[in-house]
Amino acid sequence: MYDQPRANLSATAMTFDQMLERVRYEGAYPTRERAAEAVHHVLAALGRQLTGDERVDLAQCLPVEAALTLTAQIPDTRHLTGWGFVKDLAARTGATPATARWDTGAVLATVARLAGPDLLARILRRLPDGYALLFGQAELRRPEPAPA
């Protein structure tokens, strides 16, 4: 049997148009086109960093158009920190780091809402340091292993 996309049955489900409006509001973008550009750039960049079950589960939470952007990317072997993610996004899009950070925050705040707290916690555990702030969450330090 082929894996078929499952309908997003979560309480926070939204259409792609609703997602664009939310991102447009979060980012104070002047047009839906500008919000769509940010969504596609940021989700493509996230798709290059996120792997495993978290990637699959996140794709199931997103509207189909957004999920396709996320999953169309081949995961990168370089694991970027949060700041590295922003700098890479800026370099790929020709934007300034400040603009890339703004776009990232606007899109990932919406993604965090769609993912919900449990999946978001799993995603943040999988990613290197610095991503919590990009998702609009407090950056909690990971416990250091006790010396042997």
PDB file of C-alpha atoms in Angstrom:
ATOM      1  CA  MET A   1       0.000   0.000   0.000  1.00  0.00           C
ATOM      2  CA  TYR A   2       1.283   3.471  -0.834  1.00  0.00           C
ATOM      3  CA  ASP A   3       1.604   6.094   1.835  1.00  0.00           C
ATOM      4  CA  GLN A   4      -1.078   8.664   1.209  1.00  0.00           C
ATOM      5  CA  PRO A   5      -1.155  12.087   2.831  1.00  0.00           C
ATOM      6  CA  ARG A   6      -3.538  11.950   5.730  1.00  0.00           C
ATOM      7  CA  ALA A   7      -6.005  14.703   6.361  1.00  0.00           C
ATOM      8  CA  ASN A   8      -4.895  17.020   9.116  1.00  0.00           C
ATOM      9  CA  LEU A   9      -7.495  16.414  11.776  1.00  0.00           C
ATOM     10  CA  SER A  10      -5.952  18.577  14.465  1.00  0.00           C
ATOM     11  CA  ALA A  11      -7.984  21.302  16.090  1.00  0.00           C
ATOM     12  CA  THR A  12      -5.549  23.888  14.750  1.00  0.00           C
ATOM     13  CA  ALA A  13      -5.854  22.759  11.115  1.00  0.00           C
ATOM     14  CA  MET A  14      -5.946  25.554   8.582  1.00  0.00           C
ATOM     15  CA  THR A  15      -5.965  25.945   4.846  1.00  0.00           C
ATOM     16  CA  PHE A  16      -2.959  27.308   2.982  1.00  0.00           C
ATOM     17  CA  ASP A  17      -4.817  30.578   2.438  1.00  0.00           C
ATOM     18  CA  GLN A  18      -5.468  30.842   6.187  1.00  0.00           C
ATOM     19  CA  MET A  19      -1.809  30.058   6.850  1.00  0.00           C
ATOM     20  CA  LEU A  20      -0.744  32.836   4.483  1.00  0.00           C
ATOM     21  CA  GLU A  21      -3.072  35.293   6.207  1.00  0.00           C
ATOM     22  CA  ARG A  22      -1.665  34.304   9.623  1.00  0.00           C
ATOM     23  CA  VAL A  23       1.922  34.738   8.368  1.00  0.00           C
ATOM     24  CA  ARG A  24       0.975  38.018   6.718  1.00  0.00           C
ATOM     25  CA  TYR A  25      -0.392  39.239  10.050  1.00  0.00           C
ATOM     26  CA  GLU A  26       2.582  37.927  12.089  1.00  0.00           C
ATOM     27  CA  GLY A  27       5.114  39.459   9.692  1.00  0.00           C
ATOM     28  CA  ALA A  28       3.138  42.625   8.905  1.00  0.00           C
ATOM     29  CA  TYR A  29       3.666  41.911   5.209  1.00  0.00           C
ATOM     30  CA  PRO A  30       1.971  44.285   2.754  1.00  0.00           C
ATOM     31  CA  THR A  31       0.706  41.503   0.442  1.00  0.00           C
ATOM     32  CA  ARG A  32      -0.196  37.818   0.466  1.00  0.00           C
ATOM     33  CA  GLU A  33       2.440  37.293  -2.215  1.00  0.00           C
ATOM     34  CA  ARG A  34       5.160  38.522   0.142  1.00  0.00           C
ATOM     35  CA  ALA A  35       3.826  36.235   2.893  1.00  0.00           C
ATOM     36  CA  ALA A  36       3.782  33.278   0.451  1.00  0.00           C
ATOM     37  CA  GLU A  37       7.380  34.005  -0.535  1.00  0.00           C
ATOM     38  CA  ALA A  38       8.426  33.962   3.128  1.00  0.00           C
ATOM     39  CA  VAL A  39       6.518  30.711   3.765  1.00  0.00           C
ATOM     40  CA  HIS A  40       8.144  28.923   0.848  1.00  0.00           C
ATOM     41  CA  HIS A  41      11.673  30.138   1.628  1.00  0.00           C
ATOM     42  CA  VAL A  42      11.510  29.361   5.361  1.00  0.00           C
ATOM     43  CA  LEU A  43       9.809  25.964   4.980  1.00  0.00           C
ATOM     44  CA  ALA A  44      12.303  24.948   2.305  1.00  0.00           C
ATOM     45  CA  ALA A  45      15.135  25.898   4.656  1.00  0.00           C
ATOM     46  CA  LEU A  46      13.505  23.993   7.530  1.00  0.00           C
ATOM     47  CA  GLY A  47      13.054  20.995   5.238  1.00  0.00           C
ATOM     48  CA  ARG A  48      16.825  20.953   4.721  1.00  0.00           C
ATOM     49  CA  GLN A  49      17.401  20.748   8.499  1.00  0.00           C
ATOM     50  CA  LEU A  50      14.614  18.567   9.868  1.00  0.00           C
ATOM     51  CA  THR A  51      14.676  14.776   9.520  1.00  0.00           C
ATOM     52  CA  GLY A  52      13.015  11.684  10.908  1.00  0.00           C
ATOM     53  CA  ASP A  53       9.559  11.244  12.345  1.00  0.00           C
ATOM     54  CA  GLU A  54       9.425  14.903  13.318  1.00  0.00           C
ATOM     55  CA  ARG A  55       9.671  15.908   9.651  1.00  0.00           C
ATOM     56  CA  VAL A  56       6.869  13.503   8.694  1.00  0.00           C
ATOM     57  CA  ASP A  57       4.660  14.513  11.614  1.00  0.00           C
ATOM     58  CA  LEU A  58       5.170  18.215  10.933  1.00  0.00           C
ATOM     59  CA  ALA A  59       4.281  17.748   7.270  1.00  0.00           C
ATOM     60  CA  GLN A  60       1.010  16.132   8.352  1.00  0.00           C
ATOM     61  CA  CYS A  61       0.166  19.197  10.465  1.00  0.00           C
ATOM     62  CA  LEU A  62       0.708  21.668   7.632  1.00  0.00           C
ATOM     63  CA  PRO A  63      -1.586  22.541   4.740  1.00  0.00           C
ATOM     64  CA  VAL A  64      -0.710  20.440   1.677  1.00  0.00           C
ATOM     65  CA  GLU A  65       1.044  23.262  -0.198  1.00  0.00           C
ATOM     66  CA  ALA A  66       3.258  24.010   2.805  1.00  0.00           C
ATOM     67  CA  ALA A  67       3.935  20.319   3.460  1.00  0.00           C
ATOM     68  CA  LEU A  68       5.086  19.849  -0.130  1.00  0.00           C
ATOM     69  CA  THR A  69       7.546  22.731   0.219  1.00  0.00           C
ATOM     70  CA  LEU A  70       8.924  21.241   3.452  1.00  0.00           C
ATOM     71  CA  THR A  71       9.259  17.684   2.167  1.00  0.00           C
ATOM     72  CA  ALA A  72      10.559  18.528  -1.309  1.00  0.00           C
ATOM     73  CA  GLN A  73      13.923  19.400   0.235  1.00  0.00           C
ATOM     74  CA  ILE A  74      16.727  16.898   0.663  1.00  0.00           C
ATOM     75  CA  PRO A  75      17.992  17.128   4.239  1.00  0.00           C
ATOM     76  CA  ASP A  76      21.404  18.768   4.461  1.00  0.00           C
ATOM     77  CA  THR A  77      24.296  16.948   6.093  1.00  0.00           C
ATOM     78  CA  ARG A  78      25.318  20.225   7.788  1.00  0.00           C
ATOM     79  CA  HIS A  79      23.291  20.782  10.929  1.00  0.00           C
ATOM     80  CA  LEU A  80      22.988  24.526  11.341  1.00  0.00           C
ATOM     81  CA  THR A  81      22.415  26.322  14.615  1.00  0.00           C
ATOM     82  CA  GLY A  82      19.500  28.728  14.738  1.00  0.00           C
ATOM     83  CA  TRP A  83      21.718  31.658  13.767  1.00  0.00           C
ATOM     84  CA  GLY A  84      23.345  29.536  11.040  1.00  0.00           C
ATOM     85  CA  PHE A  85      19.851  28.769   9.725  1.00  0.00           C
ATOM     86  CA  VAL A  86      19.076  32.486   9.455  1.00  0.00           C
ATOM     87  CA  LYS A  87      22.413  33.289   7.796  1.00  0.00           C
ATOM     88  CA  ASP A  88      21.964  30.426   5.308  1.00  0.00           C
ATOM     89  CA  LEU A  89      18.435  31.596   4.502  1.00  0.00           C
ATOM     90  CA  ALA A  90      19.704  35.144   3.934  1.00  0.00           C
ATOM     91  CA  ALA A  91      22.455  33.918   1.614  1.00  0.00           C
ATOM     92  CA  ARG A  92      20.086  31.706  -0.401  1.00  0.00           C
ATOM     93  CA  THR A  93      17.411  34.391  -0.804  1.00  0.00           C
ATOM     94  CA  GLY A  94      19.623  37.452  -1.176  1.00  0.00           C
ATOM     95  CA  ALA A  95      17.998  39.043   1.867  1.00  0.00           C
ATOM     96  CA  THR A  96      19.725  40.705   4.779  1.00  0.00           C
ATOM     97  CA  PRO A  97      20.115  38.615   7.946  1.00  0.00           C
ATOM     98  CA  ALA A  98      17.605  40.924   9.652  1.00  0.00           C
ATOM     99  CA  THR A  99      15.000  40.305   6.959  1.00  0.00           C
ATOM    100  CA  ALA A 100      15.687  36.566   6.998  1.00  0.00           C
ATOM    101  CA  ARG A 101      15.258  36.545  10.796  1.00  0.00           C
ATOM    102  CA  TRP A 102      11.992  38.467  10.487  1.00  0.00           C
ATOM    103  CA  ASP A 103      10.668  36.051   7.854  1.00  0.00           C
ATOM    104  CA  THR A 104      11.745  33.064   9.916  1.00  0.00           C
ATOM    105  CA  GLY A 105       9.959  34.329  13.011  1.00  0.00           C
ATOM    106  CA  ALA A 106       6.747  35.115  11.144  1.00  0.00           C
ATOM    107  CA  VAL A 107       6.588  31.707   9.470  1.00  0.00           C
ATOM    108  CA  LEU A 108       7.802  29.532  12.339  1.00  0.00           C
ATOM    109  CA  ALA A 109       5.423  31.165  14.833  1.00  0.00           C
ATOM    110  CA  THR A 110       2.590  29.938  12.621  1.00  0.00           C
ATOM    111  CA  VAL A 111       4.229  26.532  12.190  1.00  0.00           C
ATOM    112  CA  ALA A 112       4.568  26.244  15.980  1.00  0.00           C
ATOM    113  CA  ARG A 113       0.866  26.917  16.371  1.00  0.00           C
ATOM    114  CA  LEU A 114       0.011  24.225  13.811  1.00  0.00           C
ATOM    115  CA  ALA A 115       2.445  21.686  15.271  1.00  0.00           C
ATOM    116  CA  GLY A 116       1.251  22.045  18.845  1.00  0.00           C
ATOM    117  CA  PRO A 117       3.402  21.893  21.982  1.00  0.00           C
ATOM    118  CA  ASP A 118       4.255  18.173  21.957  1.00  0.00           C
ATOM    119  CA  LEU A 119       5.459  17.993  18.364  1.00  0.00           C
ATOM    120  CA  LEU A 120       7.229  21.339  18.711  1.00  0.00           C
ATOM    121  CA  ALA A 121       9.140  20.009  21.742  1.00  0.00           C
ATOM    122  CA  ARG A 122      10.201  16.953  19.718  1.00  0.00           C
ATOM    123  CA  ILE A 123      11.281  19.144  16.793  1.00  0.00           C
ATOM    124  CA  LEU A 124      13.351  21.371  19.065  1.00  0.00           C
ATOM    125  CA  ARG A 125      15.048  18.349  20.632  1.00  0.00           C
ATOM    126  CA  ARG A 126      16.053  17.145  17.159  1.00  0.00           C
ATOM    127  CA  LEU A 127      17.420  20.508  15.967  1.00  0.00           C
ATOM    128  CA  PRO A 128      20.655  22.142  17.217  1.00  0.00           C
ATOM    129  CA  ASP A 129      20.631  25.039  19.685  1.00  0.00           C
ATOM    130  CA  GLY A 130      19.055  28.318  18.725  1.00  0.00           C
ATOM    131  CA  TYR A 131      15.828  27.183  17.062  1.00  0.00           C
ATOM    132  CA  ALA A 132      13.484  27.695  20.013  1.00  0.00           C
ATOM    133  CA  LEU A 133      13.697  31.462  19.669  1.00  0.00           C
ATOM    134  CA  LEU A 134      12.994  31.181  15.951  1.00  0.00           C
ATOM    135  CA  PHE A 135       9.765  29.341  16.799  1.00  0.00           C
ATOM    136  CA  GLY A 136       8.857  32.024  19.351  1.00  0.00           C
ATOM    137  CA  GLN A 137       9.690  29.839  22.348  1.00  0.00           C
ATOM    138  CA  ALA A 138      11.990  30.343  25.312  1.00  0.00           C
ATOM    139  CA  GLU A 139      15.434  28.853  24.739  1.00  0.00           C
ATOM    140  CA  LEU A 140      15.952  26.427  27.595  1.00  0.00           C
ATOM    141  CA  ARG A 141      19.433  25.099  28.226  1.00  0.00           C
ATOM    142  CA  ARG A 142      19.876  21.399  27.795  1.00  0.00           C
ATOM    143  CA  PRO A 143      21.202  19.664  30.886  1.00  0.00           C
ATOM    144  CA  GLU A 144      24.907  18.983  30.726  1.00  0.00           C
ATOM    145  CA  PRO A 145      25.900  15.348  31.291  1.00  0.00           C
ATOM    146  CA  ALA A 146      27.486  14.773  34.677  1.00  0.00           C
ATOM    147  CA  PRO A 147      31.261  14.249  34.557  1.00  0.00           C
ATOM    148  CA  ALA A 148      32.242  10.612  34.901  1.00  0.00           C
TER     149      ALA A 148
END
